[in-house]
Each structure stands twice: as structure tokens, then as C-alpha cells.
Coordinates of C-alpha atoms and ligand atoms in Angstrom, one line a residue:
M154 CA 32.5 52.0 -51.3
M155 CA 32.8 48.0 -50.1
T156 CA 31.5 47.1 -46.9
K157 CA 33.6 45.8 -44.2
T158 CA 32.1 42.3 -44.8
F159 CA 32.4 42.1 -48.3
Q160 CA 36.4 43.0 -47.6
Y161 CA 36.7 40.2 -45.6
C162 CA 35.0 38.1 -48.1
V163 CA 37.3 38.9 -50.4
Y164 CA 40.3 38.7 -48.4
G165 CA 39.1 35.2 -47.0
A166 CA 38.9 34.2 -51.1
L167 CA 42.6 35.6 -51.7
F168 CA 44.0 34.0 -48.4
G169 CA 42.3 31.0 -49.2
A170 CA 43.8 30.5 -52.3
L171 CA 47.3 31.6 -51.3
F172 CA 48.2 30.5 -48.0
P173 CA 47.8 26.6 -46.5
V174 CA 46.9 27.8 -43.1
V175 CA 43.5 28.1 -44.9
S176 CA 43.1 24.1 -44.3
T177 CA 43.7 25.0 -40.2
S178 CA 41.3 27.9 -40.4
F179 CA 38.6 26.3 -42.2
D180 CA 39.1 23.0 -40.1
L181 CA 38.8 25.3 -36.9
L182 CA 35.4 26.6 -38.2
I183 CA 34.1 23.4 -39.7
Q184 CA 34.5 22.0 -36.3
G185 CA 31.9 24.4 -35.5
L186 CA 34.3 26.8 -33.4
P187 CA 32.6 30.3 -34.0
L188 CA 29.1 28.6 -34.6
T189 CA 28.0 28.5 -30.9
L190 CA 27.2 31.8 -28.8
S191 CA 29.6 30.5 -25.7
N192 CA 32.3 30.2 -28.0
A193 CA 31.8 33.1 -29.5
V194 CA 31.6 34.8 -26.0
Q195 CA 35.1 33.2 -25.1
I196 CA 37.2 33.8 -28.0
Q197 CA 35.7 37.4 -27.9
R198 CA 36.9 37.6 -24.6
D199 CA 40.5 36.3 -24.8
Q200 CA 41.9 36.7 -28.4
P201 CA 42.1 37.9 -31.9
L202 CA 39.5 36.1 -34.1
H203 CA 36.5 38.2 -32.3
W204 CA 35.6 39.9 -35.2
V205 CA 35.1 36.6 -37.0
I206 CA 32.1 35.7 -34.6
D207 CA 31.3 39.3 -33.4
S208 CA 30.1 41.0 -36.5
A209 CA 29.8 38.5 -39.4
P210 CA 26.9 35.9 -39.8
V211 CA 28.1 32.3 -39.8
F212 CA 28.5 31.8 -43.4
L213 CA 30.4 35.1 -43.9
G214 CA 32.0 33.9 -40.6
L215 CA 33.4 30.9 -43.0
F216 CA 35.0 33.4 -45.6
A217 CA 36.2 35.4 -42.9
G218 CA 37.9 32.6 -41.2
L219 CA 39.6 31.8 -44.2
A220 CA 41.3 34.9 -44.1
G221 CA 42.6 34.3 -40.6
R222 CA 46.4 33.9 -39.8
R223 CA 48.0 30.4 -38.7
Q224 CA 48.9 32.2 -35.7
D225 CA 45.3 33.2 -34.8
A226 CA 44.1 29.8 -35.6
V227 CA 46.6 28.3 -33.4
I228 CA 45.8 30.4 -30.5
V229 CA 42.0 29.9 -30.8
K230 CA 43.1 26.1 -31.0
V231 CA 45.0 26.4 -27.9
L232 CA 42.3 28.4 -26.4
E233 CA 39.7 26.0 -27.2
L234 CA 42.0 22.9 -25.7
T235 CA 42.2 25.0 -22.5
S236 CA 38.6 25.8 -22.1
L237 CA 38.0 21.8 -22.9
N238 CA 40.3 20.8 -20.4
A239 CA 38.7 23.1 -17.8
R240 CA 35.0 22.0 -18.6
L241 CA 36.3 18.3 -18.4
H242 CA 37.8 19.3 -15.0
Q243 CA 34.7 20.9 -13.7
E244 CA 32.5 17.9 -15.0
Q245 CA 34.9 15.6 -13.2
E246 CA 34.0 18.0 -9.9
N247 CA 30.1 17.9 -10.6
L248 CA 30.5 14.3 -11.1
A249 CA 32.4 13.6 -7.9
S250 CA 30.2 15.6 -5.7
L251 CA 27.1 13.9 -7.3
S252 CA 28.5 10.9 -6.6
A253 CA 29.3 12.1 -3.1
G254 CA 25.7 13.5 -2.7
L255 CA 24.1 10.1 -3.7
R256 CA 26.3 8.1 -1.3
Q257 CA 24.8 10.5 1.2
L258 CA 21.4 9.9 0.0
F259 CA 22.1 6.0 0.2
D260 CA 23.2 6.6 3.7
D261 CA 20.6 8.6 5.3
M262 CA 17.6 7.7 3.7
P263 CA 14.9 6.4 5.6
L264 CA 14.4 3.9 3.1
G265 CA 16.6 0.7 3.9
A266 CA 18.6 -0.5 0.9
A267 CA 21.1 -3.3 0.4
A268 CA 22.8 -4.4 -2.4
Y269 CA 23.5 -8.3 -3.3
G270 CA 25.7 -9.9 -5.9
A271 CA 25.3 -13.0 -8.2
E272 CA 25.8 -15.6 -5.1
N273 CA 23.1 -13.6 -2.9
N274 CA 26.1 -12.3 -1.0
L275 CA 25.5 -8.8 0.5
L276 CA 27.7 -6.0 -1.2
S277 CA 26.5 -2.9 0.8
A278 CA 23.8 -1.7 3.0
N279 CA 22.6 1.9 4.3
L280 CA 22.0 2.9 7.8
A281 CA 18.0 2.2 7.5
F282 CA 18.4 -1.3 6.5
A283 CA 21.0 -2.0 9.2
Q284 CA 18.7 -0.3 11.8
F285 CA 15.8 -2.5 10.7
V286 CA 17.8 -5.9 11.3
E287 CA 19.4 -4.3 14.3
G288 CA 22.9 -5.4 13.7
S289 CA 21.3 -9.2 13.8
V290 CA 22.9 -11.6 11.3
Q291 CA 19.8 -14.1 12.3
A292 CA 17.4 -11.2 11.6
Q293 CA 19.3 -10.4 8.4
T294 CA 19.4 -13.9 7.0
A295 CA 16.0 -14.3 7.9
L296 CA 14.6 -11.2 5.9
E297 CA 17.0 -12.5 2.9
Q298 CA 15.4 -15.7 3.0
E299 CA 11.7 -14.0 2.9
V300 CA 12.7 -11.5 0.3
A301 CA 14.2 -14.2 -2.4
K302 CA 10.8 -15.7 -2.3
L303 CA 9.8 -12.2 -3.5
N304 CA 8.8 -11.7 -7.1
P305 CA 11.0 -8.9 -8.7
T306 CA 7.7 -7.9 -10.9
E307 CA 5.5 -7.8 -7.5
A308 CA 4.1 -5.1 -5.6
A309 CA 5.9 -4.8 -2.1
Q310 CA 5.3 -7.2 0.4
E311 CA 4.8 -7.1 3.9
I312 CA 7.3 -9.4 6.0
S313 CA 7.4 -9.8 9.8
L314 CA 10.9 -10.3 11.5
Q315 CA 11.5 -11.4 15.0
T316 CA 14.3 -9.0 16.3
N317 CA 15.4 -9.3 20.1
D318 CA 12.2 -10.2 21.4
V319 CA 10.4 -7.7 19.4
T320 CA 8.1 -8.4 16.3
K321 CA 8.9 -5.9 13.4
Y322 CA 7.2 -5.4 10.2
C323 CA 8.5 -4.1 7.1
L324 CA 7.4 -3.5 3.5
A325 CA 9.9 -5.2 1.2
W326 CA 10.6 -5.5 -2.2
R327 CA 13.4 -6.8 -4.8
V328 CA 14.6 -5.0 -7.9
D329 CA 16.9 -6.8 -10.2
L330 CA 19.7 -5.1 -12.2
V331 CA 21.1 -6.5 -15.4
G332 CA 24.7 -5.5 -16.5
L333 CA 25.4 -3.0 -13.9
G334 CA 28.8 -4.3 -12.4
E335 CA 28.8 -6.5 -9.3
T336 CA 25.1 -5.9 -7.9
R337 CA 22.7 -8.3 -9.2
Y338 CA 19.7 -6.9 -7.2
W339 CA 18.6 -4.6 -4.5
I340 CA 16.5 -5.2 -1.4
L341 CA 14.5 -2.4 -0.7
L342 CA 12.4 -1.9 2.6
T343 CA 10.7 0.5 4.6
D344 CA 9.7 -0.2 8.3
V345 CA 6.1 -0.2 9.1
T346 CA 6.2 -1.5 12.7
T347 CA 4.8 1.9 14.2
H348 CA 2.0 2.2 11.3
K349 CA 1.1 -1.2 12.1
A350 CA 0.8 -0.6 15.7
R351 CA -1.3 2.3 14.8
E352 CA -3.5 -0.1 12.5
K353 CA -4.0 -2.3 15.3
Q354 CA -5.1 0.3 17.5
L355 CA -7.6 1.6 15.0
V356 CA -9.0 -2.1 14.5
T357 CA -9.3 -2.3 18.6
A358 CA -11.3 1.5 18.7
S359 CA -13.8 -0.2 15.9
K360 CA -14.2 -3.0 17.7
L361 CA -15.1 -1.1 20.6
A362 CA -17.4 1.3 18.5
V363 CA -19.2 -1.7 17.1
L364 CA -19.3 -2.9 20.9
G365 CA -20.8 0.2 22.0
E366 CA -23.1 0.4 19.1
L367 CA -24.5 -3.0 20.2
A368 CA -24.4 -2.5 23.6
A369 CA -28.2 -1.3 24.3
G370 CA -29.5 -4.1 22.1
T371 CA -27.2 -6.4 23.7
A372 CA -28.6 -5.3 26.9
H373 CA -32.0 -6.0 25.6
E374 CA -30.9 -9.6 24.5
L375 CA -29.7 -10.3 27.5
N376 CA -32.9 -9.1 29.7
Q377 CA -34.5 -11.6 27.8
P378 CA -33.2 -14.8 29.1
L379 CA -33.1 -13.1 32.8
N380 CA -36.9 -12.3 32.6
H381 CA -37.1 -15.9 31.7
I382 CA -34.8 -17.1 34.3
R383 CA -37.3 -14.7 36.5
L384 CA -40.4 -16.2 35.6
V385 CA -39.3 -20.0 35.5
T386 CA -37.7 -19.5 38.9
A387 CA -41.0 -17.8 40.5
N388 CA -42.9 -20.7 38.8
L389 CA -40.3 -23.2 40.3
S390 CA -40.9 -21.7 43.9
N391 CA -44.5 -22.0 43.6
L392 CA -44.2 -25.7 42.9
L393 CA -42.0 -26.4 45.7
K394 CA -44.5 -24.9 48.2
R395 CA -46.7 -27.3 47.2
L396 CA -44.9 -30.5 47.6
P397 CA -44.8 -33.5 46.8
A398 CA -44.2 -31.8 43.1
D399 CA -43.8 -33.5 39.6
T400 CA -40.3 -34.2 39.5
D401 CA -40.4 -34.2 35.6
V402 CA -41.8 -30.7 35.8
L403 CA -39.4 -29.8 37.9
Q404 CA -36.6 -31.1 35.6
T405 CA -38.4 -29.1 32.7
K406 CA -38.3 -26.0 34.9
V407 CA -34.5 -26.4 36.1
D408 CA -33.6 -27.2 32.0
A409 CA -35.3 -24.0 31.1
I410 CA -33.3 -22.0 33.5
S411 CA -30.1 -23.6 32.6
G412 CA -30.8 -23.2 28.8
S413 CA -31.3 -19.2 29.3
V414 CA -28.2 -19.3 31.4
M415 CA -26.2 -20.8 28.8
R416 CA -27.8 -18.2 26.3
A417 CA -27.0 -15.2 28.4
G418 CA -23.6 -17.0 29.0
K419 CA -22.8 -17.2 25.1
I420 CA -23.5 -13.6 24.6
I421 CA -21.4 -12.4 27.5
D422 CA -18.4 -14.6 26.6
H423 CA -18.6 -13.5 22.8
M424 CA -18.6 -10.0 23.8
R425 CA -15.6 -10.8 26.1
S426 CA -13.7 -12.3 23.4
F427 CA -14.7 -10.1 20.8
G428 CA -13.7 -7.0 22.7
R429 CA -10.1 -9.0 23.7
S430 CA -6.8 -7.6 21.8
D431 CA -5.9 -10.1 19.0
P432 CA -3.0 -12.2 18.6
A433 CA -0.1 -11.0 16.8
T434 CA -0.3 -14.4 14.8
M435 CA -2.4 -16.0 12.4
E436 CA -4.5 -19.2 12.8
Q437 CA -7.0 -21.4 11.0
V438 CA -10.3 -19.9 11.2
S439 CA -13.4 -21.5 11.0
I440 CA -15.9 -19.3 8.1
E441 CA -19.0 -21.1 9.9
S442 CA -17.8 -19.9 13.5
A443 CA -16.8 -16.7 12.2
V444 CA -20.0 -16.1 10.5
K445 CA -22.1 -17.5 13.6
G446 CA -20.1 -15.6 15.8
A447 CA -21.0 -12.4 14.4
L448 CA -24.7 -13.3 14.0
I449 CA -24.6 -13.8 18.0
L450 CA -23.3 -10.3 18.4
L451 CA -25.9 -8.9 16.0
T452 CA -28.8 -11.2 17.5
S453 CA -30.6 -8.0 18.9
K454 CA -30.6 -5.9 15.6
L455 CA -31.6 -9.1 13.6
H456 CA -34.8 -9.3 16.0
D457 CA -36.1 -5.4 15.7
P458 CA -37.5 -5.5 12.7
P459 CA -37.1 -9.3 12.1
I460 CA -34.7 -10.0 9.5
Q461 CA -34.4 -13.4 8.0
V462 CA -30.9 -14.6 7.8
E463 CA -30.2 -17.5 5.4
I464 CA -26.6 -19.5 5.5
N465 CA -25.6 -21.6 3.1
L466 CA -21.9 -22.7 3.3
A467 CA -20.9 -25.6 1.2
E468 CA -19.9 -28.7 3.2
N469 CA -16.6 -29.4 4.6
L470 CA -15.6 -25.6 3.8
P471 CA -11.5 -25.6 4.9
P472 CA -10.4 -23.4 7.2
A473 CA -8.9 -19.8 6.4
Q474 CA -5.7 -18.5 7.2
G475 CA -6.4 -15.4 9.7
V476 CA -7.5 -14.2 13.2
E477 CA -11.0 -15.4 14.1
S478 CA -11.9 -12.2 16.0
Q479 CA -10.8 -10.1 13.3
L480 CA -12.4 -12.0 10.4
E481 CA -15.8 -12.2 12.9
Q482 CA -15.2 -8.4 12.9
V483 CA -15.3 -8.1 9.1
F484 CA -18.7 -10.1 9.0
I485 CA -19.8 -8.1 11.6
N486 CA -19.3 -4.5 9.7
I487 CA -20.7 -6.2 6.5
L488 CA -23.9 -7.8 8.1
A489 CA -24.2 -4.5 10.2
N490 CA -24.4 -2.6 7.0
A491 CA -26.8 -5.0 5.2
I492 CA -29.3 -4.8 8.0
D493 CA -29.2 -0.9 8.5
A494 CA -29.8 -0.8 4.6
I495 CA -32.8 -3.2 5.1
R496 CA -34.2 -1.4 7.9
D497 CA -36.8 0.8 5.9
T498 CA -37.7 -1.7 3.1
D499 CA -40.9 -4.0 2.7
P500 CA -41.1 -6.1 5.7
S501 CA -42.0 -9.2 3.6
T502 CA -38.6 -9.0 1.8
K503 CA -36.1 -8.3 4.6
R504 CA -33.4 -10.9 3.9
I505 CA -29.6 -11.4 3.9
T506 CA -28.1 -14.4 2.3
I507 CA -24.7 -15.6 3.3
A508 CA -23.1 -18.1 0.9
G509 CA -19.9 -19.8 1.0
S510 CA -17.8 -22.2 -1.3
F511 CA -14.2 -23.1 -2.1
A512 CA -12.3 -23.2 -5.4
E513 CA -8.9 -23.6 -6.5
G514 CA -7.4 -22.6 -3.2
L515 CA -9.6 -19.9 -2.5
L516 CA -12.5 -19.3 0.0
S517 CA -15.3 -17.2 -1.3
I518 CA -18.0 -16.0 1.2
R519 CA -20.7 -13.8 -0.5
V520 CA -23.2 -11.8 1.5
R521 CA -26.4 -10.3 -0.2
D522 CA -29.0 -8.4 1.3
T523 CA -32.2 -6.7 -0.1
G524 CA -31.4 -3.2 1.0
G525 CA -31.9 -1.7 -2.4
G526 CA -28.0 -1.5 -3.1
L527 CA -25.3 1.2 -3.1
S528 CA -25.2 4.3 -5.0
D529 CA -21.9 5.0 -7.6
T530 CA -20.5 7.2 -4.7
Q531 CA -21.1 4.6 -2.0
M532 CA -19.9 2.0 -4.3
D533 CA -16.6 4.4 -4.6
K534 CA -15.9 5.5 -1.3
L535 CA -17.1 2.1 0.9
F536 CA -13.3 1.5 1.8
V537 CA -12.3 4.8 2.6
P538 CA -12.1 5.9 6.1
F539 CA -14.5 8.1 7.6
F540 CA -17.1 7.7 4.6
T541 CA -20.4 7.4 6.0
T542 CA -24.0 8.3 5.1
K543 CA -25.6 7.2 8.3
E544 CA -26.8 10.1 11.0
V545 CA -23.9 11.1 13.9
G546 CA -23.6 8.6 16.3
K547 CA -25.0 5.8 14.2
G548 CA -21.9 5.3 11.7
T549 CA -18.2 5.7 12.2
G550 CA -17.4 5.3 8.4
L551 CA -14.8 2.7 9.4
G552 CA -16.3 -0.2 8.9
G553 CA -15.3 -0.8 5.3
S554 CA -12.1 0.5 5.6
I555 CA -11.0 -1.6 8.4
S556 CA -12.7 -4.6 6.9
Y557 CA -10.5 -4.3 3.9
G558 CA -7.4 -3.9 5.9
I559 CA -8.2 -6.9 7.5
V560 CA -9.0 -9.2 4.9
K561 CA -5.8 -7.7 2.6
S562 CA -3.8 -8.7 5.8
F563 CA -5.1 -12.4 5.4
G564 CA -3.8 -12.2 1.8
G565 CA -7.5 -12.0 0.5
N566 CA -9.7 -9.7 -1.2
I567 CA -13.0 -7.8 -0.8
V568 CA -15.4 -6.3 -3.4
V569 CA -18.7 -4.8 -3.8
S570 CA -21.4 -4.6 -6.1
N571 CA -25.1 -4.5 -6.5
W572 CA -27.3 -7.6 -7.1
E573 CA -31.3 -6.9 -8.3
R574 CA -32.3 -6.2 -5.1
G575 CA -29.4 -4.7 -3.1
A576 CA -25.6 -4.9 -2.3
E577 CA -23.5 -7.9 -2.5
I578 CA -20.2 -8.1 -0.6
T579 CA -17.8 -10.6 -1.5
V580 CA -15.0 -11.6 0.5
S581 CA -12.2 -13.9 -0.8
L582 CA -9.5 -15.7 1.5
P583 CA -6.8 -17.9 0.9
V584 CA -7.2 -21.5 2.6
A585 CA -5.0 -22.2 5.3
S586 CA -2.0 -24.3 4.5
R587 CA -2.2 -27.5 6.5
T588 CA 0.3 -27.9 9.3
Ligands
ADP626 P1 -20.4 3.1 8.5 O1 -21.4 1.8 8.6 O2 -19.9 3.4 10.0 O3 -21.2 4.2 8.0 P2 -19.1 1.9 6.6 O4 -17.4 1.9 6.1 O5 -19.2 0.2 7.1 O6 -19.3 2.8 7.8 O7 -20.0 1.9 5.3 C1 -19.7 3.2 4.7 C2 -20.9 3.4 4.0 O8 -21.2 2.6 3.0 C3 -22.1 3.4 4.7 O9 -22.5 4.7 5.6 C4 -23.4 3.3 3.7 O10 -23.6 4.4 3.1 C5 -22.8 2.5 2.7 N1 -23.0 1.1 3.0 C6 -22.1 -0.1 3.4 N2 -22.8 -1.1 3.0 C7 -24.0 -1.2 2.6 C8 -24.9 -2.0 2.2 N3 -25.0 -3.4 2.4 N4 -25.8 -1.3 1.2 C9 -26.0 0.2 1.3 N5 -25.0 1.0 1.6 C10 -24.1 0.5 2.2

């Protein structure tokens, strides 16, 4: 007995030879209508040709399709068109809701975004962008001027803006578009004002920690000139009792007292200015005074045990762009670590060398110590906040990360490596532009 499928094939061949409908049905099948499961289900659900798809494998379906009547073919075609239309409609709805969703995302996202045309004309901006410039046309123009200087391939750049007497900070970058309608580029920005304020608090906290750490040593350091003054005044008083005294001797004593007073005053002044809150704007900073200022605060640490410090700054070193007390803080952190590393080494080799040079608009300050250097882990983590190998109460683990943040905010860089006998930290800073 012939199987049903075989029957279909025979009928298919016969009808195929006899009726013009063949081409329509064949067309339909060639278009792949029965070849996909979704079509199969649809046709099965709605109309006649269900057996074609339901029971026959694809190539048998082809034969079977040849057996279909014109009517069936037309119905299936209409069905297909209707379903296509429905799908198109669905796609349109999906697209519309996607577009509405994207618009809402654009409007509400915390990242500020603004689209600009070929003439640098603002086409649209979202809420976060408008909030950042606080609706001030002046602030917006200032921001645009800053962003226009950005290279689209560069990473985000920090920009500060004065809006209604408040300084705001953002990280901004520009994304150029090609061939996407009117929009030529986007300005994207993220408000980092709060983050900057916290960073500042952290820098102040780290300064206070440095001052706290140095307090005992500094008290000792202040005691020395005070003891000296006490001795000299006692001596002076004895001399005055035996008048007439030699005025030259008296003068030497008075000079010695004033020398000690000046020394003590210098340390106190320095501690006060170091502890003061930093100015908001950058200034021209002398590398020499930042290095020497750091050494004044570290005097006590350098005396016990005695460590030799060699300063080798190139002549006429131009000033760097930055904040003096912050640069001083960077050197304090670097030098304090060097002193700690050197502490337990051979007394004859305890040395720190500070070398400063200048080339192609960049200042380079290299600090080398003889403390044996950093291990791979120390090297990897030096700039990671709270990494410390020092005992509790001795280290905060903030020196490296804060120095890194400060140097980066000046547009510079800080790198660490080892040389034969210890660590080598190099700070590079852009030279201040002449005003
Ligand atoms: P802290 O000094 O409070 O530990 P830092 O961030 O300044 O924090 O330093 C992190 C760690 O890096 C130090 O604890 C130390 O292990 C290592 N380190 C930094 N500078 C040196 C150096 N010159 N020689 C050896 N190790 C160093």
C-alpha cells in the first residue's frame, strides 16, 4: 500500500504537470514559507495547507505544495501578507517605545549630554547638562570653549566653571559623529564637584595626619632653639651682672638668641602654613621652596638617626603650575617614606638624593634613597589608598595615593622604580605658563 507521503508526491507531480497553479504554489514554497517553524505553526493554526508543513519533511513538502490548489495558495499568501503587516506594525510599535525609552534615558540620566551641530550650535541637551550650567548662558559658553579645546580621542578632562559664585567641577569629553544627521558631536560631562570637595577633605586629613606624626619630632626640634635661648639668656644675665661688659660679646649673645628665635619661628610658621586650607586656584610654585619646605618639617626625622640629604637642582629651574603646600605635601610623603626605609640600614650609607631637571616644558624631580627599594607588591600598590606595610599608628597608607592625586591634578605624573640601592620616585610636572 502506498504511503500517504508517496501519494502526495505522485499527486504533486501530476498536478504540477497539469495546472498553471503550480507556479504560484511553487513560488510560495520557494519563498520558504513552509520552511520555518513559525510559518508552519501559523498556517497550521489558520488554514488548509497544514498537512504540507505538518507531516512532510521539507523536500516532500515541496512536492506536496505542487499539489496545492490555487485557492489554497492565495489564502496562504494573504495570510502571509496579513502576518507580515501585523509584524511590521509590531516592529513600528517596538521602535516607537524604544525611541521613547531612549529619550527618557537621555533626559533623566545623571550624565550631562548635549548635541551640537556643524556650527557648534546647541541642538539639544538633557537635564543633567542644563543643571550643571544652571541655565547660565555664560557658564554654558565657558564650558563649550573649554570642551572645544578637547581632542575627541583624549580621555575625559577636568574642567572647572564659575556658576553663580560657586566653582563647579566636571569631567568632560567630546564624541564626534560622522554621517548621523545634523549632530556633529556630543559633549558628555559628569559633575565631580562633590567628589572634589571630598578629595580636598582627604588631602587636609592626610596633612593633619602628617602634622600629627611629626608633632613629637617637631616639639623636640623646637626644644633645641628654646634650650639654646635659655642658656644664652642665662649667660647674658651673668655678663650683665658684671658690668661693664664687653659689648661685642653681648652682641654675639643677642644675635645667637635672635638666630634661635628665627629658627623656631620658621618651623612654627611652616607648620601653620602647611596646615592651612589650600587655595582653590593654581599658582606658580618654586620646586626649590617646596623641597626645602618639606625638609624643614622633616628636620627632626632627618636628625635621628642622621641622614645625609643631597639636593641637586638644575640652575634656573622654572616654576611649576600647582599649589605650593600641596607640592610640599607630595615631597613630605616621598621623603618620609624614604627616611622610614633608610632607618634600619647601614649608618654609613644613609642618604637621600634629590635631583631636579627641566626639558621640553616638563620639570622632573627624582628622589632616590638607600633604603633597599620596594618589593613587587609594594611597587604595584604604592598608589593604592590605604596600602601600608607600616605598623598601626605609623602609616596611614594614604601618602602614595594622595601624592598621585595631587600630581595628576597639576597635569603631571609620578612613577616609582628601584635603583641599585633603593627606591627612586620621579615626579614630572608641567612648567607654569608665563603670565
Ligand atoms: P604609608 O607611608 O602611610 O605606609 P604610603 O602610601 O606613603 O603610605 O606608602 C605605602 C607603602 O609603600 C609603604 O607602607 C611602604 O611599604 C611602601 N613604600 C613607599 N615608599 C617607599 C620607599 N621609598 N622605600 C620602600 N618602601 C616604600
